XYZ file of C-alpha atoms in Angstrom:
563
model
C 109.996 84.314 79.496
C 110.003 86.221 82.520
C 109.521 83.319 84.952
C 111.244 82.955 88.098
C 111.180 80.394 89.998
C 109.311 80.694 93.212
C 111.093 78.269 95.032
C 114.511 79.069 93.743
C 114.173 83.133 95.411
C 112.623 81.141 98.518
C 116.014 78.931 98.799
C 117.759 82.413 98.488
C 115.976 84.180 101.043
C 116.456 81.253 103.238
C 120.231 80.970 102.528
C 120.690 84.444 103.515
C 118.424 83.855 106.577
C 114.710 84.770 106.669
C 115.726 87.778 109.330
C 117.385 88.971 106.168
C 114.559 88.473 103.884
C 111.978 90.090 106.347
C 114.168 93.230 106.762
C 114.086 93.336 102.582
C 109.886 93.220 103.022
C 110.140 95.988 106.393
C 113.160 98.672 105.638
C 112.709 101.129 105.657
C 114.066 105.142 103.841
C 115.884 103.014 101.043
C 111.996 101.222 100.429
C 110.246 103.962 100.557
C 112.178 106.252 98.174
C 111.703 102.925 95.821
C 108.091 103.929 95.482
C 106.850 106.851 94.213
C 104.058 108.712 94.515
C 102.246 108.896 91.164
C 100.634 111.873 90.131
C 97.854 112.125 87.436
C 95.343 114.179 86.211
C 92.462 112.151 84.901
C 92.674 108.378 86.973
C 94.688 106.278 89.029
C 95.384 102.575 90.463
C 96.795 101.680 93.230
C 97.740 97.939 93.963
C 100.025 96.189 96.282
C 101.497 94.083 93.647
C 103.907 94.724 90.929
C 103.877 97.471 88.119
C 101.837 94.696 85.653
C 98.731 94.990 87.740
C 98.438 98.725 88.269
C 99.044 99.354 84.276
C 96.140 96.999 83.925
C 93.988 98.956 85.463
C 95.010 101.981 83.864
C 95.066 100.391 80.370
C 91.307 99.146 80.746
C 90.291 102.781 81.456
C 92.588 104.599 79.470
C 92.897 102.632 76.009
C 89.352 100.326 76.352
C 86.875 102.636 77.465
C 86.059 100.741 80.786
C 84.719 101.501 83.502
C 85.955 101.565 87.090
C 84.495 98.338 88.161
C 86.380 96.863 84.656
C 89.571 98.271 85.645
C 89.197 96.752 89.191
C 88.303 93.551 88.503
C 91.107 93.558 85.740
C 93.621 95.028 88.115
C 92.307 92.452 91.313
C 92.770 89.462 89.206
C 96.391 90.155 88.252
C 97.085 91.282 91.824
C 95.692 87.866 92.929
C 98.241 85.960 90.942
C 101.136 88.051 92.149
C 100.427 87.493 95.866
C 98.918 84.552 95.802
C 99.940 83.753 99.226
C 97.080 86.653 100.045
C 93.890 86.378 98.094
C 93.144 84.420 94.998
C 89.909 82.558 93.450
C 89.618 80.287 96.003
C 88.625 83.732 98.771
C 86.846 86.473 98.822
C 86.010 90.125 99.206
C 84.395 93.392 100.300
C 84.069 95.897 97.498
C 82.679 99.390 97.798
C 81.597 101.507 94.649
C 81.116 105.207 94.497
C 78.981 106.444 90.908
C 79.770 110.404 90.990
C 76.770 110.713 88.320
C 74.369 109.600 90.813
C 76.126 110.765 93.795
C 75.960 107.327 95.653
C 77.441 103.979 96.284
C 76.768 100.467 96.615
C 79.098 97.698 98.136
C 79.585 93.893 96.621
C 79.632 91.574 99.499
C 81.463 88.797 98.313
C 83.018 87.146 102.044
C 83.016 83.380 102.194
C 80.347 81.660 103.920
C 80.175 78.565 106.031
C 78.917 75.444 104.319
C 75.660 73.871 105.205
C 77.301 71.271 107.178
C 78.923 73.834 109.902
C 78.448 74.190 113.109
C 79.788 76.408 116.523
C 81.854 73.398 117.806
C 83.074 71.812 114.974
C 86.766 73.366 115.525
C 86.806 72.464 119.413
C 89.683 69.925 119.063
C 90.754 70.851 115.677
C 92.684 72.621 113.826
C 90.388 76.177 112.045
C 93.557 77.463 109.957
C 94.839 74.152 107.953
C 93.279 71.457 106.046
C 89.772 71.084 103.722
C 87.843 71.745 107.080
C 89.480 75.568 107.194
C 87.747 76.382 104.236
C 84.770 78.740 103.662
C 82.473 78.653 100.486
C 84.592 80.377 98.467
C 83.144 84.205 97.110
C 85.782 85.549 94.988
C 84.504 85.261 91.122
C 80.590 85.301 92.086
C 81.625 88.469 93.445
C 83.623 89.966 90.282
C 81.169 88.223 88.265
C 78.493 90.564 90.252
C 80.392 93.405 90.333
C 80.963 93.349 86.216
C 77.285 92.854 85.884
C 76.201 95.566 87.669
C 79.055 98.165 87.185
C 80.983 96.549 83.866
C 81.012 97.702 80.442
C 83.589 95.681 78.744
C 82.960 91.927 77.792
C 84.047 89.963 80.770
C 86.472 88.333 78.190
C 88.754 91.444 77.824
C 88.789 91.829 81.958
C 90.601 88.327 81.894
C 92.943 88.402 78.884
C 95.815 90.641 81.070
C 96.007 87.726 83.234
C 95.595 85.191 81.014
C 98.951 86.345 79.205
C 100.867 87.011 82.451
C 99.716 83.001 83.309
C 101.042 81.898 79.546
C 104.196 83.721 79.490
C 105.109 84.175 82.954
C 105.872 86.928 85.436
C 108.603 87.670 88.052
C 107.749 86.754 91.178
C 107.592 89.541 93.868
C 109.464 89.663 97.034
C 106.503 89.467 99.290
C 105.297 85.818 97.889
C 108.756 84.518 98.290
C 108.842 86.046 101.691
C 105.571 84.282 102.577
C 107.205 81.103 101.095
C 110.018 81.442 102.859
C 108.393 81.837 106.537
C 106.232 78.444 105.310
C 109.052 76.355 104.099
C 107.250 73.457 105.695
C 104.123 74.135 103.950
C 105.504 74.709 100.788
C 107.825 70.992 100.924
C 104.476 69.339 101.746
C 102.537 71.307 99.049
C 104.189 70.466 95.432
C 101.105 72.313 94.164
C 102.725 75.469 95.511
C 105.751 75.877 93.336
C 103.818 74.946 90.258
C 100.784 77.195 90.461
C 101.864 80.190 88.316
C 103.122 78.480 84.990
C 100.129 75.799 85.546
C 98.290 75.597 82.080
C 95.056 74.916 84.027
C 94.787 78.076 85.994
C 94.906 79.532 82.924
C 92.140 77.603 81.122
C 90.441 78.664 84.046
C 90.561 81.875 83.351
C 89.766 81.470 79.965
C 86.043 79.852 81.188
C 83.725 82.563 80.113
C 80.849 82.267 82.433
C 80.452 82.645 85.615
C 78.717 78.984 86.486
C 81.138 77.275 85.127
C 82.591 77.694 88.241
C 79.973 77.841 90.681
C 77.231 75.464 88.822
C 79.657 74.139 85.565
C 82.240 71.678 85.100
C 84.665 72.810 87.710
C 82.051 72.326 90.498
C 82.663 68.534 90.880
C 86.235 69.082 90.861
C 86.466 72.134 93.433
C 84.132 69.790 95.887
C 86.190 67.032 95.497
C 89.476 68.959 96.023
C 88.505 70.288 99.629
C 86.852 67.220 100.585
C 90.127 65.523 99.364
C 91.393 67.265 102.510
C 89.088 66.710 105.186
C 86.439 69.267 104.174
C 82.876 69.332 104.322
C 81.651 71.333 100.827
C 79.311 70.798 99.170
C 78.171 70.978 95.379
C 74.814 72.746 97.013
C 76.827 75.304 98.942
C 78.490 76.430 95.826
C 75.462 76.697 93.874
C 73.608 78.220 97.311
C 76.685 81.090 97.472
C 75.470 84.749 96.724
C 77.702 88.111 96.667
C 74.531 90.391 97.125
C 74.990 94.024 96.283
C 73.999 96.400 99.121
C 73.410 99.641 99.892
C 77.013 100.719 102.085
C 77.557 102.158 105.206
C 77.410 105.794 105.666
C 78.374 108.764 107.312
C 79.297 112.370 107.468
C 81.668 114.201 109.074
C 82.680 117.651 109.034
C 79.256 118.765 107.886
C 80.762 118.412 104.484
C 82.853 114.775 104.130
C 80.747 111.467 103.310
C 81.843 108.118 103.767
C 81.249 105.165 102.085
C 81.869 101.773 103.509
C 81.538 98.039 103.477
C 78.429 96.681 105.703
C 78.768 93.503 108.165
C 80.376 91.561 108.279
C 83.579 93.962 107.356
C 84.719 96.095 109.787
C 83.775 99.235 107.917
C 81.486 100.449 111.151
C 84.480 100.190 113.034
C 86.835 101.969 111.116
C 83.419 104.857 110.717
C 83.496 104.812 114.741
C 86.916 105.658 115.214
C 86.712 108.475 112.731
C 83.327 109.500 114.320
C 84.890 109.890 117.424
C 87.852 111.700 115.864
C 85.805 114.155 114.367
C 84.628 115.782 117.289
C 87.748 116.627 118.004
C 88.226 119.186 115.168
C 91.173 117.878 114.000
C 93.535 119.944 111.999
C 97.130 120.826 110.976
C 97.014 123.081 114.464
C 96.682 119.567 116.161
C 100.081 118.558 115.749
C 102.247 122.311 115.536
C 104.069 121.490 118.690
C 105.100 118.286 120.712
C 102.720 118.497 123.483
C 99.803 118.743 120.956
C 101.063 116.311 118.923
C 101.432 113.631 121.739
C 97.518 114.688 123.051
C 96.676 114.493 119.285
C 98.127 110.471 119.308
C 96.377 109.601 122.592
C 93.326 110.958 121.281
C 93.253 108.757 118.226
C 94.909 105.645 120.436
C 91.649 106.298 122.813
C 89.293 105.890 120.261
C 90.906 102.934 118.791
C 90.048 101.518 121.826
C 86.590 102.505 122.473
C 86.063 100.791 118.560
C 87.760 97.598 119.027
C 85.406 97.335 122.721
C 82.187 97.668 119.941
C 83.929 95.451 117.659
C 83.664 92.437 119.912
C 79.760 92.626 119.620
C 79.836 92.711 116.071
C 78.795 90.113 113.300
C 77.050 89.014 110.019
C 73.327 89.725 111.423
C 72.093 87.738 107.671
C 71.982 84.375 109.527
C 70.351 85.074 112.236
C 67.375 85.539 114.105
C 65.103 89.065 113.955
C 66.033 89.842 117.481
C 69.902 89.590 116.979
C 69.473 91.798 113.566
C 67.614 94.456 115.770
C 70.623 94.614 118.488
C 72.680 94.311 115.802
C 71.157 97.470 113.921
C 71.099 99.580 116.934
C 74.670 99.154 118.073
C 75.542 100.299 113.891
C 73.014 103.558 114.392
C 74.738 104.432 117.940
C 78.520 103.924 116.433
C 77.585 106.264 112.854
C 75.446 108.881 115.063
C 76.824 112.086 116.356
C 75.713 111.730 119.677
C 76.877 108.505 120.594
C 80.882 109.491 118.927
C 80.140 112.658 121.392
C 78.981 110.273 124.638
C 82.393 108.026 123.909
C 84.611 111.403 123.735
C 83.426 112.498 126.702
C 84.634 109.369 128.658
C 88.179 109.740 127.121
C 90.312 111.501 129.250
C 93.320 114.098 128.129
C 95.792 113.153 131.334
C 95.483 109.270 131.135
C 94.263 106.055 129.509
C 92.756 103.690 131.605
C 92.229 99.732 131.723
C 90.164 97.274 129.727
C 87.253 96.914 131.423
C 86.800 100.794 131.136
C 86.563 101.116 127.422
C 83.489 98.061 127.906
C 84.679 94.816 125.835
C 81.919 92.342 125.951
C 83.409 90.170 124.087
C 86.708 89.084 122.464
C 87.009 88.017 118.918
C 90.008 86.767 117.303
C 91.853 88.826 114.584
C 94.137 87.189 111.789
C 96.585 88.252 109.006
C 96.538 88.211 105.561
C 94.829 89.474 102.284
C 95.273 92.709 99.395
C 93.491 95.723 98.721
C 93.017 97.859 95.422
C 92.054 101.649 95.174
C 90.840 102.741 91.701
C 89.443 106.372 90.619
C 87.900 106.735 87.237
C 88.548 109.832 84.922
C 84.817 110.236 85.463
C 84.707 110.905 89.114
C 83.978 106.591 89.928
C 85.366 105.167 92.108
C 86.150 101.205 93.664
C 87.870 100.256 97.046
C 88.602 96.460 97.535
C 89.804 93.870 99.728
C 90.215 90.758 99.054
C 91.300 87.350 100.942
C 92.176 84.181 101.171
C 92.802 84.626 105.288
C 96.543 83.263 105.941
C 99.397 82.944 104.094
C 98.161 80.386 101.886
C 94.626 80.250 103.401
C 93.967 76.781 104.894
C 97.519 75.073 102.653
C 95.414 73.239 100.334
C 95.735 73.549 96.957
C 93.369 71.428 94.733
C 94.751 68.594 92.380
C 92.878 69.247 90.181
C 91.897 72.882 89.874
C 94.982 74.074 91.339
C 93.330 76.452 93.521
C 94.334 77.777 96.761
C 91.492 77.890 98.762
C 90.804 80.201 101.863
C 91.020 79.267 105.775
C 88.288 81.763 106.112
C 86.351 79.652 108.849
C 89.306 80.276 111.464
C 87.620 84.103 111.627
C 84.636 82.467 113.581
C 84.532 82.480 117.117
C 84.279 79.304 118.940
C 81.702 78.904 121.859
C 82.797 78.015 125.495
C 86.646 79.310 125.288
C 87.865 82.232 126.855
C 90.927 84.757 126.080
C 93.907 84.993 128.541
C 92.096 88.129 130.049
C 89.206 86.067 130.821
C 86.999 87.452 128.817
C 84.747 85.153 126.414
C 84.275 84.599 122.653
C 82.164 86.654 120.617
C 78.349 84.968 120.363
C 78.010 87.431 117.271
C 80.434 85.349 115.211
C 79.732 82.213 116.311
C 79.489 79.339 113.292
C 76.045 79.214 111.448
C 75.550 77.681 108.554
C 75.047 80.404 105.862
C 76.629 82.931 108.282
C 79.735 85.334 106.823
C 82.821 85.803 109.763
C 83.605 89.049 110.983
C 86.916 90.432 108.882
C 88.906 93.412 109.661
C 88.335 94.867 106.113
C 86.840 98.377 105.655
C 87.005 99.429 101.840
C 86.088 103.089 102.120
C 85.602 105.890 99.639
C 86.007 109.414 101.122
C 83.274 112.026 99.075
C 83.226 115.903 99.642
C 79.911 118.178 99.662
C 80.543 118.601 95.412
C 80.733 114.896 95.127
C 84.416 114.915 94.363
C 86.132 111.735 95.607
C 88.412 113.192 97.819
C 90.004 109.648 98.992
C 89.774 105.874 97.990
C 91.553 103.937 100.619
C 91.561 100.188 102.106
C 94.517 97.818 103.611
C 96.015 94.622 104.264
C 97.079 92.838 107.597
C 94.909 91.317 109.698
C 93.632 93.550 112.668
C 95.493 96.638 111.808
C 93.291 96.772 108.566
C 90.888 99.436 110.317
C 93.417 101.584 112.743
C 95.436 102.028 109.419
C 92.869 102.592 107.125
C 91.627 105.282 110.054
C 95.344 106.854 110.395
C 95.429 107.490 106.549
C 92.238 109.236 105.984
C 92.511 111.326 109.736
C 96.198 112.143 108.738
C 95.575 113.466 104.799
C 91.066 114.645 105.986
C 92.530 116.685 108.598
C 96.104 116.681 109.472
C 97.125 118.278 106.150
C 99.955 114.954 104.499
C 100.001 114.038 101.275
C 98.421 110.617 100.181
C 102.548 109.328 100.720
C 103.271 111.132 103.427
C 100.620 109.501 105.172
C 100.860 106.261 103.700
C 105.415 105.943 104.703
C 104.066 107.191 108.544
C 105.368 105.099 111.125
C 102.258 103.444 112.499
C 100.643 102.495 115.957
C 97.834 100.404 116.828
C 95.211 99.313 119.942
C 92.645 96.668 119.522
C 91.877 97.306 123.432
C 93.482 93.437 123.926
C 96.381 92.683 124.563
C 96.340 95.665 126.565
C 99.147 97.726 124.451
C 99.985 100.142 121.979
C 101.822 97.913 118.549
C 104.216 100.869 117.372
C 106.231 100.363 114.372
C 109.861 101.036 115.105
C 111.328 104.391 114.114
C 107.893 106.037 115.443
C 109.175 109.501 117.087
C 110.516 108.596 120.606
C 108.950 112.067 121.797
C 105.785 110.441 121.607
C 106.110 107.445 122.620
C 107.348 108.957 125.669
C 104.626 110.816 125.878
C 101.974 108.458 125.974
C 103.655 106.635 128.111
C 103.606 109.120 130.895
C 99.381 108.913 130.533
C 99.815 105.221 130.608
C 100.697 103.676 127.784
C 102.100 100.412 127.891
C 104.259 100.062 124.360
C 105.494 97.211 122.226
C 107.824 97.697 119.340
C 107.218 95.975 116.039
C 109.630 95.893 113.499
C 106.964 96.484 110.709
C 103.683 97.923 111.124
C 101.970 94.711 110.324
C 100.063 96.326 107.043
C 99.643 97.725 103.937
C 97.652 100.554 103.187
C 97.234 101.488 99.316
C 95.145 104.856 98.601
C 94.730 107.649 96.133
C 93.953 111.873 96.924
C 92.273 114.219 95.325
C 92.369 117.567 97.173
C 90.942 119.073 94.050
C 89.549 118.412 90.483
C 92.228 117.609 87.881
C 94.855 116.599 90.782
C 94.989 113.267 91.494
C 98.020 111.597 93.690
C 98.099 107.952 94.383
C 100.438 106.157 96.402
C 101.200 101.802 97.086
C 102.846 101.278 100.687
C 106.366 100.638 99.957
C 105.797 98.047 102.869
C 104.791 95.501 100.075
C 106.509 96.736 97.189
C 103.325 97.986 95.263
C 102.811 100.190 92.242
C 100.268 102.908 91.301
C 99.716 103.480 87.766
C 97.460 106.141 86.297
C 96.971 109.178 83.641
């Protein structure tokens, strides 16, 4: 067997000091030289977990005949037992679907829900990130189980078996879950369920269930209710059997007049991440943008700028499902003004190429808080298909409970609400748009995109992982290989930064170039250094047919596969 004991790397990580351990997750040349960019001719995967999960993927469409949506949900599952500190069966997830054939897309919208019992002020004086009242209706196999019927062509049998034998025999466990054990070593001494989750027989009988309601209607319904009740939570067997993972048309836009983007809807932040780019592409971005310093550092304020403008629309933002026709309409119209040309060329016109300026200028409404966490998968098919996913379970460990008797970890996914009648430290109140509903979806940072060109050709398939830095990266990889001419790696090892408008500052991941830096700052830039850039981005390129690069951000010590 190839087990390892979780808790025996945690105890090593901790001997050496978690500074150590963190450094081992961040560093950065010797890391990225570790991964390397794959490059195939027909397909690619690429996952932020281990080798196993990526050669999945690549296995299902290369040996099996699947399809894309097979090798996804074949790849997502493994990748959810690697990190299971980041999304498992007891989250969720945003999936986006290109079909080259037909020359359009659909997304899965599989986000957890609040239970029937929720309500906007049922976290004032309580904790939103720990215990059975954290957790959200959980989405993740109704969504898979959606996605296979829709997109699937194998028996959903042969998606699971991969798993199922990594769960039987056992797999190494990967420095980012022992890192994420480490930094909860209080967590993990209260939760025995912890250690024991990846050689537990019963996750893998789980697994082994080969319909759908058994989990959501079946046997295990009783059992998941119980378990989050068990811990203070308010599920019920109704909300489980009330949960949907609808598929919907995506967002789109063009750019260029010749690039079309796919995203996730609402409540991902897939119009935000389209805004920014919108913005961008006024700007007629190209390798020319960047062929000396002082267009370079005009270049970075440009895209900093718009990150801003994005994050001020962001706080208006929510799942418009739950509630009333006259929300949906303002909700509609703000989407239409951030996807339409006009609007991207209004907001570019108020940016300013000799300063930045404060909050209030770039028009926050709102403020919304944003979280860490979760994993996302790119997959393209030797047909032209193509999947982007991200998937959850909010926090390290979602909301720490782990059920007794399923031995799931289920989400915190209810901490993503806003909560009425509090304010930020800038004064500046909570979002109305994500305020608790019953029924109601919270607003995530995820954007699963898919990148098409005027033939059709997938040109990228990109997504990330981290909290509020989800969308700026996902935006920096597609505006640095769309227009400023890297590779899918290149783009992928850049040093990062990020705005979300509040706090009022630019994150920049150390070893950014000081030239820069120094540069914004003299148009008034206020900087932080981070010692990692807070997310992962995986993606694959195609810059034309037959050449296919695909790259996992060394950052988490993924692996892309392909053929």
């Amino acid at each position: 067997m190839l087990i390892v004991s979780t808790f025996l790397i945690c105890s090593l990580i901790i001997a050496l000091g978690v500074v150590l351990g963190l450094k081992i997750y961040k560093d950065d040349n010797q890391n990225k030289n570790t991964i390397c960019e794959g490059h195939y001719r027909y397909a690619a995967v690429a996952s932020d977990a281990g080798p196993p999960c990526s050669t999945i993927g690549t296995d299902m469409m290369a040996r099996r005949g699947g399809s894309v949506v097979d090798a996804s949900i074949a790849t997502l599952l493994c990748q959810c037992i690697h990190n299971f500190h980041s999304c498992g069966i007891g989250g969720g997830f945003f999936m986006t679907v290109y079909e080259r054939s037909k020359r359009a897309a659909y997304t899965i919208l599989a986000r957890e829900m609040a239970p029937r019992e929720a309500n906007e002020t049922m976290y004032v004086g309580r904790s939103s990130t720990e215990g059975g009242l954290a957790v959200g209706i959980p989405g993740e196999i109704r969504g898979l189980w959606e996605a296979h019927q829709v997109g699937g062509k194998l028996p959903w049998k042969d998606l699971l078996q991969p798993t199922i034998k990594l769960l039987k025999e056992g797999y190494t466990v990967g420095i980012p879950v022992a890192i994420a054990m480490a930094a909860q070593t209080e967590v993990v001494k209260r939760q025995q369920g912890l250690k024991d989750l990846i050689t537990n027989p019963q996750t893998g009988k789980f697994y082994l269930m080969k319909a759908l309601m058994l989990f959501i209607m079946g046997t295990l319904t009783k059992d998941i209710v119980a378990d989050i009740r068990d811990a203070g939570g308010i599920i019920t067997e109704e909300d489980l059997a009330g949960y949907t993972a609808p598929t919907k048309d995506p967002l789109v836009i063009k750019l260029n007049k010749n690039e079309t983007i796919y995203s996730s809807i609402l409540p991902s932040s897939g119009v935000v991440y389209q805004f920014i780019l919108n913005i961008l592409d006024g700007y007629k971005l190209s390798t020319d943008s960047v062929s000396t310093k002082e267009k370079e550092i005009l270049t970075w304020h440009r895209i900093i700028e718009a990150f801003k403008f994005a994050y001020a629309k962001r706080t208006s933002l929510g799942d418009g499902d739950a509630e009333d026709d006259a929300f949906r309409r303002e909700l509609d119209e703000l989407v239409q003004n951030m996807t339409s040309e006009t609007y991207a060329e209004d907001i570019r016109s108020q940016i300013s190429d000799s300063q930045t300026f404060g909050t209030n200028y770039y028009g926050p409404t709102f403020y919304d808080d944003v979280t860490t966490g979760t994993a996302h998968l790119s997959v393209l098919a030797p047909n032209g298909d193509a999947v982007s996913v991200t998937s959850t379970i909010n926090l390290y460990f979602g909301s720490k409970v782990v059920g007794s008797r399923t031995g799931i970890i289920f989400n915190n996914e209810m901490d993503d609400f806003s909560t009425p009648n509090t304010v930020n430290s800038f004064g500046i109140p909570a979002s109305p748009a994500n305020f608790i509903k019953p029924g109601k979806r919270p607003l995530s940072s995820m954007c699963p995109s898919i990148v098409v060109n005027s033939d059709g050709m997938v040109n990228i398939v990109v997504g990330a992982s981290g909290g509020s830095k989800i969308t700026t990266s996902t935006a920096l990889v597609t505006a640095l290989t769309q227009w400023l001419g890297m590779g899918i790696k290149e783009a992928i090892d850049h040093r990062r930064l990020h705005h979300q408008l509040l706090p009022a500052h630019i994150d920049v991941e150390k070893g950014f170039p000081q030239y820069i830096l120094d540069g914004l700052i003299r148009l008034g830039h206020n900087i932080t250094l981070k010692d990692s850039a807070g997310c992962v981005v995986q993606g694959i390129l195609q810059q034309q047919e037959g050449v296919v690069t695909a790259n996992s951000d060394y950052r988490k010590h993924g692996h892309p596969d392909g053929y």
